Coordinates of C-alpha atoms in Angstrom, one line a residue:
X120 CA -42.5 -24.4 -3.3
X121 CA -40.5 -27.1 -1.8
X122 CA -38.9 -26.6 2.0
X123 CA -35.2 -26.4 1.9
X124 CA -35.0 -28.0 5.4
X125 CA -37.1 -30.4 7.8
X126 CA -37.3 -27.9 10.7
X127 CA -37.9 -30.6 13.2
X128 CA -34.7 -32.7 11.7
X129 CA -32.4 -30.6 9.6
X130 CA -32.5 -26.9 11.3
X131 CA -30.3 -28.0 14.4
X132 CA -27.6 -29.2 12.4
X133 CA -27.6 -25.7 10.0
X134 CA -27.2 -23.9 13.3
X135 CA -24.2 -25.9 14.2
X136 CA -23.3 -25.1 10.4
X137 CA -23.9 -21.5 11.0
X138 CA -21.9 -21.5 13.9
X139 CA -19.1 -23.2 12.4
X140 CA -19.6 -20.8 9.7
X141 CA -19.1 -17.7 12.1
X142 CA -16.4 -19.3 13.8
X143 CA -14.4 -19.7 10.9
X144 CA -14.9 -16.1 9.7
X145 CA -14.1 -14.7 13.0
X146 CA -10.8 -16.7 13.0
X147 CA -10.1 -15.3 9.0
X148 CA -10.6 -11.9 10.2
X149 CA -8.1 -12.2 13.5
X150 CA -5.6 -13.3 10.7
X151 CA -6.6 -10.8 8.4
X152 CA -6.1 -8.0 11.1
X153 CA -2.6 -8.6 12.1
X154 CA -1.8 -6.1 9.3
X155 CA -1.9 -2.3 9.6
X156 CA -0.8 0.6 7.4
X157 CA 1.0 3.6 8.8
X158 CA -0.5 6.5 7.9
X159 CA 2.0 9.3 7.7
X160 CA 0.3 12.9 7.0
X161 CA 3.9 14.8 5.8
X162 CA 2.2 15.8 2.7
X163 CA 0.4 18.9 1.6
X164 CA -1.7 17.0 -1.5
X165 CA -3.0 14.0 0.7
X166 CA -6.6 13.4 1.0
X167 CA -9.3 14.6 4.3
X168 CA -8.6 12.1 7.5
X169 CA -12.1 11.0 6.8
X170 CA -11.6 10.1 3.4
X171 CA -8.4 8.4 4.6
X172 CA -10.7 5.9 7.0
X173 CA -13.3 5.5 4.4
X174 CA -10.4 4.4 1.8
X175 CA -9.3 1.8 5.1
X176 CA -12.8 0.3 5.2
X177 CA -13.0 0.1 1.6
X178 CA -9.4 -2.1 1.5
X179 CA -10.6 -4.4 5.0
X180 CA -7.0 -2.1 6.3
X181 CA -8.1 -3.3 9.6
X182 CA -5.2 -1.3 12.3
X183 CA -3.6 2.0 11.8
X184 CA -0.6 3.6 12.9
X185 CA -0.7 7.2 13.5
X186 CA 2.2 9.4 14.5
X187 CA 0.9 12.5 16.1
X188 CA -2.1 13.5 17.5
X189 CA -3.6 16.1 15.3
X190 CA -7.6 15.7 16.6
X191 CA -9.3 15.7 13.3
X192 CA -7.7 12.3 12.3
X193 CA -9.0 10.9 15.7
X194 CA -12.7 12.2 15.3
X195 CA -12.8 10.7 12.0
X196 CA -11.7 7.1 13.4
X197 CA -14.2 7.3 15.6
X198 CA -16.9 4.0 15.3
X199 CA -14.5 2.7 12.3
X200 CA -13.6 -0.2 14.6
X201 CA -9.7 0.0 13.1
X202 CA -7.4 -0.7 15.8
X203 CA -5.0 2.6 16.4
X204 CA -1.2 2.8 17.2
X205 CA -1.0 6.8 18.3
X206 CA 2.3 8.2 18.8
X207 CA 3.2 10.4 21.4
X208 CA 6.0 12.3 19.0
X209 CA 9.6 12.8 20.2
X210 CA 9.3 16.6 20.3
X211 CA 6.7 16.1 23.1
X212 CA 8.4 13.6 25.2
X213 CA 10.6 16.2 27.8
X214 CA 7.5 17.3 28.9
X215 CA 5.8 14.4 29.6
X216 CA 8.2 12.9 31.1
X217 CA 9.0 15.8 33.5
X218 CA 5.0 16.0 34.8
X219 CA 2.6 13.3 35.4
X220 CA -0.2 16.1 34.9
X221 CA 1.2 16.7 32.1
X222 CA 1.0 13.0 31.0
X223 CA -2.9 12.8 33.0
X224 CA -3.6 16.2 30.0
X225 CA -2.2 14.1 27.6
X226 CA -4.6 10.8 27.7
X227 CA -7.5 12.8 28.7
X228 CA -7.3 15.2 25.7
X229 CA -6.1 11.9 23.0
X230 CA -7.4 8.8 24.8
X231 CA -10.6 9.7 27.0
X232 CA -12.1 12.5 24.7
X233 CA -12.1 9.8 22.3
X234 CA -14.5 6.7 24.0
X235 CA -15.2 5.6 20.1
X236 CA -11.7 5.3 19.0
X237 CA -10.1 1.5 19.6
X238 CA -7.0 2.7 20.8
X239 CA -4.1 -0.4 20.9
X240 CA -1.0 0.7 21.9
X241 CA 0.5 4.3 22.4
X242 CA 4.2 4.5 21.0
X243 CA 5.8 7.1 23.2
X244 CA 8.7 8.2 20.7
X245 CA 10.0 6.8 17.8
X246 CA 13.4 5.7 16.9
X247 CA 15.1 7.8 19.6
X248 CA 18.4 7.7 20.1
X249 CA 20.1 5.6 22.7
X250 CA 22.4 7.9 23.2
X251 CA 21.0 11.4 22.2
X252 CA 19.5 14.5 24.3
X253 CA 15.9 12.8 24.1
X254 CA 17.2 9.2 25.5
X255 CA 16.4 10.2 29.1
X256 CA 13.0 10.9 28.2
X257 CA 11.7 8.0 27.1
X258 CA 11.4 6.0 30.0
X259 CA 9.9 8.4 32.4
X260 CA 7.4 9.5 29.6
X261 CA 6.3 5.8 28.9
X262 CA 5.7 5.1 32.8
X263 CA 3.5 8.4 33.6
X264 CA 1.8 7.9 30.4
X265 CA 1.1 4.3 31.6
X266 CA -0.3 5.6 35.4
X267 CA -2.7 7.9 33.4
X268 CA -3.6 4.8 31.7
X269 CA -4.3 2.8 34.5
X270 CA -5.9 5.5 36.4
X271 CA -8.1 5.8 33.5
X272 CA -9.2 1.9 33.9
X273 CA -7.8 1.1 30.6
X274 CA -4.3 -0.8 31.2
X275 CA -6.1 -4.1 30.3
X276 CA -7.3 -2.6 26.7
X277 CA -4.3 0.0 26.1
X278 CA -0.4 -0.8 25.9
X279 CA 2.1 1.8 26.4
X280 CA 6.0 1.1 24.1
X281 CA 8.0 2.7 22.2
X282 CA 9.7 2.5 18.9
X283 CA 13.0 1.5 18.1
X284 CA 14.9 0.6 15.3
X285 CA 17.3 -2.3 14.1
X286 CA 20.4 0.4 14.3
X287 CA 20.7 -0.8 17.7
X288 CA 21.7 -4.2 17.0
X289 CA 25.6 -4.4 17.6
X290 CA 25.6 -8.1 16.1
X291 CA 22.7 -9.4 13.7
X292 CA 24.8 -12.4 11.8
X293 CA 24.0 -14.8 12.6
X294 CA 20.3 -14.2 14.1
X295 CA 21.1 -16.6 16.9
X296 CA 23.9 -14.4 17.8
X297 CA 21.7 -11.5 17.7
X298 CA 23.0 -8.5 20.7
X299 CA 22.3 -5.0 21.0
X300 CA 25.3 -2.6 21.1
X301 CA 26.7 -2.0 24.4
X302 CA 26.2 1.6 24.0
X303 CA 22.5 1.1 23.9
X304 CA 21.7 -1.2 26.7
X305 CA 21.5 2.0 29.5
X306 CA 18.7 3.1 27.4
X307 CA 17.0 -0.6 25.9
X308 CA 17.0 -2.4 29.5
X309 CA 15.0 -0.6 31.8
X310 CA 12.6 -0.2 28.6
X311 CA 12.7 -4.1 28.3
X312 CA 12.0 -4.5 32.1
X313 CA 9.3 -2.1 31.9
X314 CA 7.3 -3.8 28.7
X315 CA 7.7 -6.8 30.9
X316 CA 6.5 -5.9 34.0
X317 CA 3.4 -4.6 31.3
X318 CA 3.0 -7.3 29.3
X319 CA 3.5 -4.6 26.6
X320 CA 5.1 -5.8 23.1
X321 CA 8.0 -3.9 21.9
X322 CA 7.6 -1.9 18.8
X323 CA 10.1 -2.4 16.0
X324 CA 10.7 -0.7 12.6
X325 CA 12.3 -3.1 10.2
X326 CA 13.4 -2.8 7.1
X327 CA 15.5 -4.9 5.1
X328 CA 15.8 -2.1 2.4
X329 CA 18.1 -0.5 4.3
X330 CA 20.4 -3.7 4.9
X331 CA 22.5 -6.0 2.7
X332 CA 20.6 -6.0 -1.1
X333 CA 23.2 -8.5 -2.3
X334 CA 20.6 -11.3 -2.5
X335 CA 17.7 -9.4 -3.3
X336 CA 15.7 -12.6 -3.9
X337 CA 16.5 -12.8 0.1
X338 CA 15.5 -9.3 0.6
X339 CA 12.1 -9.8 -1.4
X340 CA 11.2 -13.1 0.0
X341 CA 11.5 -14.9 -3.5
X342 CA 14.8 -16.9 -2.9
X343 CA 13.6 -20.7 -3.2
X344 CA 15.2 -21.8 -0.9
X345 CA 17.3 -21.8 2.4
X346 CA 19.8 -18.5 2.4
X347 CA 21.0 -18.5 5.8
X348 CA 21.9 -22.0 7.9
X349 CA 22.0 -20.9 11.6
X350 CA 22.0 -24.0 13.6
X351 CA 19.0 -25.9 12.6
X352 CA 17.3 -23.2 11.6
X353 CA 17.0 -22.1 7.4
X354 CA 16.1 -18.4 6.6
X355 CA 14.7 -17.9 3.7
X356 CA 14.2 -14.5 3.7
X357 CA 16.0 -11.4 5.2
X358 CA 12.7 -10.1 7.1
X359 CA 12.6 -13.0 9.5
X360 CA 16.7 -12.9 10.1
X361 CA 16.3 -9.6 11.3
X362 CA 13.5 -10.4 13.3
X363 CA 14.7 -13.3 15.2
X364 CA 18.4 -11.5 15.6
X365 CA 16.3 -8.6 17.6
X366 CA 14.6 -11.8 19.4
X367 CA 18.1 -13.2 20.0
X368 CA 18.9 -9.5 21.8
X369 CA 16.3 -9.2 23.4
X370 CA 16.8 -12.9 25.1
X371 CA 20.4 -11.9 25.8
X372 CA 19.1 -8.3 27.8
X373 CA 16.8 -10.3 30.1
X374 CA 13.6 -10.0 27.7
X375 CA 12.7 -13.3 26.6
X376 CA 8.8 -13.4 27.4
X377 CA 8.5 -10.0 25.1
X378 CA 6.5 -10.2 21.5
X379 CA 7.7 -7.8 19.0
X380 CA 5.1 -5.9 16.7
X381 CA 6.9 -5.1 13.5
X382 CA 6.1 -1.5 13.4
X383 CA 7.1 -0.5 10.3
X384 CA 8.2 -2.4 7.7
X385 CA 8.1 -1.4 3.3
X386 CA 10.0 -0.8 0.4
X387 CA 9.7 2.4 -1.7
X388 CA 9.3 2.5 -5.1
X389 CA 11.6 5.0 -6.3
X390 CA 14.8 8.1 -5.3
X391 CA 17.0 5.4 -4.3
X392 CA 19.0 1.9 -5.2
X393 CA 16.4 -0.8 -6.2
X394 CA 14.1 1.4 -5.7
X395 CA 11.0 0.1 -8.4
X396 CA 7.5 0.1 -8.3
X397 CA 8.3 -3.6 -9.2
X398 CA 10.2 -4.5 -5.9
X399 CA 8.0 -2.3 -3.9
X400 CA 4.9 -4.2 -4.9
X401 CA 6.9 -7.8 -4.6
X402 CA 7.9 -6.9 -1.0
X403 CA 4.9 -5.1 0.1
X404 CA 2.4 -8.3 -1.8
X405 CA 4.8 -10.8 0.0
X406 CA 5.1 -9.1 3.5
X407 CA 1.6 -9.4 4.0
X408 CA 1.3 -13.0 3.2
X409 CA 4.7 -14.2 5.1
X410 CA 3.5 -12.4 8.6
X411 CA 0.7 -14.9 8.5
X412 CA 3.1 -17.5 10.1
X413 CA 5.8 -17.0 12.2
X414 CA 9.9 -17.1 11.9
X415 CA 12.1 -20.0 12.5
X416 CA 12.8 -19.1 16.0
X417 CA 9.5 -18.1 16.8
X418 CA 7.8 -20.1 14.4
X419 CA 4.1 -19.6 16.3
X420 CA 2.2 -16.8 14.2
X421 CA 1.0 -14.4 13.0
X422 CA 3.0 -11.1 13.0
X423 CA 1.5 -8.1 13.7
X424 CA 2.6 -5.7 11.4
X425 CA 2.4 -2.4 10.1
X426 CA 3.4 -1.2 6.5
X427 CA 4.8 2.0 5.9
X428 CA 3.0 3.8 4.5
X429 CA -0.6 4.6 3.4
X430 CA 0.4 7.6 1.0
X431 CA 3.5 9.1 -0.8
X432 CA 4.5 12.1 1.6
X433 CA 5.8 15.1 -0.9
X434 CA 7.2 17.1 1.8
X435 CA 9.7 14.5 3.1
X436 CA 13.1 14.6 2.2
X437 CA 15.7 13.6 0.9
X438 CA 14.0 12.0 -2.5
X439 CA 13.4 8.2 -0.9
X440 CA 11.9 9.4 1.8
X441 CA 8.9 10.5 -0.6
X442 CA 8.3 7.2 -2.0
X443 CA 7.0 4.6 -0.1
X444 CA 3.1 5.2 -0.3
X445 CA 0.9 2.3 -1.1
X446 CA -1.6 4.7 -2.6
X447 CA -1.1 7.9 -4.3
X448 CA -2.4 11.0 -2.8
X449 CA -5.7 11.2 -5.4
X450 CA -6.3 7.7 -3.1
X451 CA -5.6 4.9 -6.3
X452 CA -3.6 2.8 -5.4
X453 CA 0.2 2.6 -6.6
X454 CA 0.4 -0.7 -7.6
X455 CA -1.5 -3.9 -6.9
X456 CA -1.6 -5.1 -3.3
X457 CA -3.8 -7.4 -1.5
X458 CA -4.3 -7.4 2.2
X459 CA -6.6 -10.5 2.3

């Protein structure tokens, strides 16, 4: 049989292939992993948190988000090398907040018990309230859950944030004009000079679903062309207005060096107004494609980004709320979606 290759000639430049080879593929997979899929659990038909990972291998679903801390979802990430948002839910935040043993119990029980899990970032609440009972919370919970971080040796690896949402833009039109509303600031500015001091990102749901659906070519990133003219800057799409309006707050509250990881972001396919399996798979199919670049403002990408959600939830209410599952709890998928 003939030799492919000269070794004495040939086999140095098919290492420097190879090499290029892995190179490239390492780079693919970076892109490919700035997308996650939450995985909710506020159902009583969905499938076993190990069948839930195994379905994530099987899709290259390279980062979860998870919102609680039930252990059986942890020991089955273990070794699956997906990269894990965990929440620290709302209802637990008074009492971390109030005890930095309490907050040491916490990470040793959910972060250190678990060497094999590759824990991200921990989002320490969700959505709160600027100005509800839990606002007061936040802050102290997110700084003793980040000194039992560092104490653990794992500030460099692990990020500590929280989740807001875009109801606390005052002013979003134009983006470049983007402010939070003055009743949130107490709350959002000591959180902003906290993820700064950090270098944490700042975790955002966004969703234009629930904004303007009078261009819903703008809302499903088809519109052809340029929608919104701010300055010299053209949006094409409602997603990256959004985006760069919570930029343009965040510059305006003293956090311009901050990256935003879209936290959640989906459309549901039915309860609701334009609510089709249709625009759920548009959006969705889209999203994950348009996070590979970046917006006009901050035009360096990718995203990182999270779609809500892995499964339909039957136990969430009202109707909508049950509908925005990529994959049906029997674990085929709802539609077509690629997250190459």
């Amino acid at each position: 049989m003939a030799k492919l290759y000269s070794v004495g000639k040939s086999a140095p430049r098919m290492g420097a292939m190879l090499l290029l080879f892995g190179l490239l593929m390492a780079s693919l997979e970076l892109t490919g992993a700035q997308i996650g899929v939450c995985y909710g659990r506020n159902g009583d038909n969905l499938p076993a948190p190990g069948e839930v990972v195994a379905l994530y291998n099987q899709y290259n679903i390279r980062r979860m988000r998870l919102y609680d801390t039930r252990q059986d979802a942890l020991q089955a990430l273990a070794g699956s090398n997906i990269d894990l948002i965990l929440g620290l839910p709302n209802d637990n935040l008074q009492s971390i907040s109030s005890s930095q043993a309490n907050a040491d119990s916490w990470v040793q029980d959910n972060i250190k018990n678990h060497p094999n899990v590759k824990f991200r970032y921990i989002a320490v609440g969700n959505e709160v309230n600027p100005t509800g009972g839990q606002a007061g919370f936040v802050l102290p919970a997110m700084q003793n859950i980040n000194k039992a971080i560092s104490s653990a040796g794992l500030s460099n690896q692990i990020k500590v944030s929280t989740a807001i949402d875009t109801g606390v833009l005052g002013v979003s039109y134009p983006p470049s004009s983007g402010a939070f509303k003055n009743e949130a600031l107490s709350f959002l500015n000591p959180i902003i000079s906290f993820l700064s001091n950090n270098n944490s990102p700042l975790l955002v749901n966004l969703y234009p679903f629930f904004s303007d659906l009078s261009n819903m070519n703008y809302a499903l990133f088809t519109a052809p062309g340029v929608v919104v003219q701010d300055g010299q800057l053209g949006y094409k799409n409602l997603f990256d207005a959004i985006l760069d309006a919570v930029y343009s707050a965040l510059e305006r509250a003293g956090g311009s060096s901050l990256k935003i990881v879209v936290s959640e972001s989906s459309w549901p396919s039915a309860g609701g107004t334009q609510t089709t399996v249709d625009n759920a798979r548009t959006y969705n199919n889209n999203l994950i494609q348009h996070v590979k670049g970046g917006t006009p403002k901050r035009p360096t990408g990718p995203i990182e980004t999270y779609v809500f959600a892995m499964f339909d939830e039957n136990n969430k209410t009202p109707e909508q709320e049950k509908h925005w599952g990529l994959f049906l709890p029997n674990k085929q998928t709802k539609y077509q979606i690629n997250f190459n």
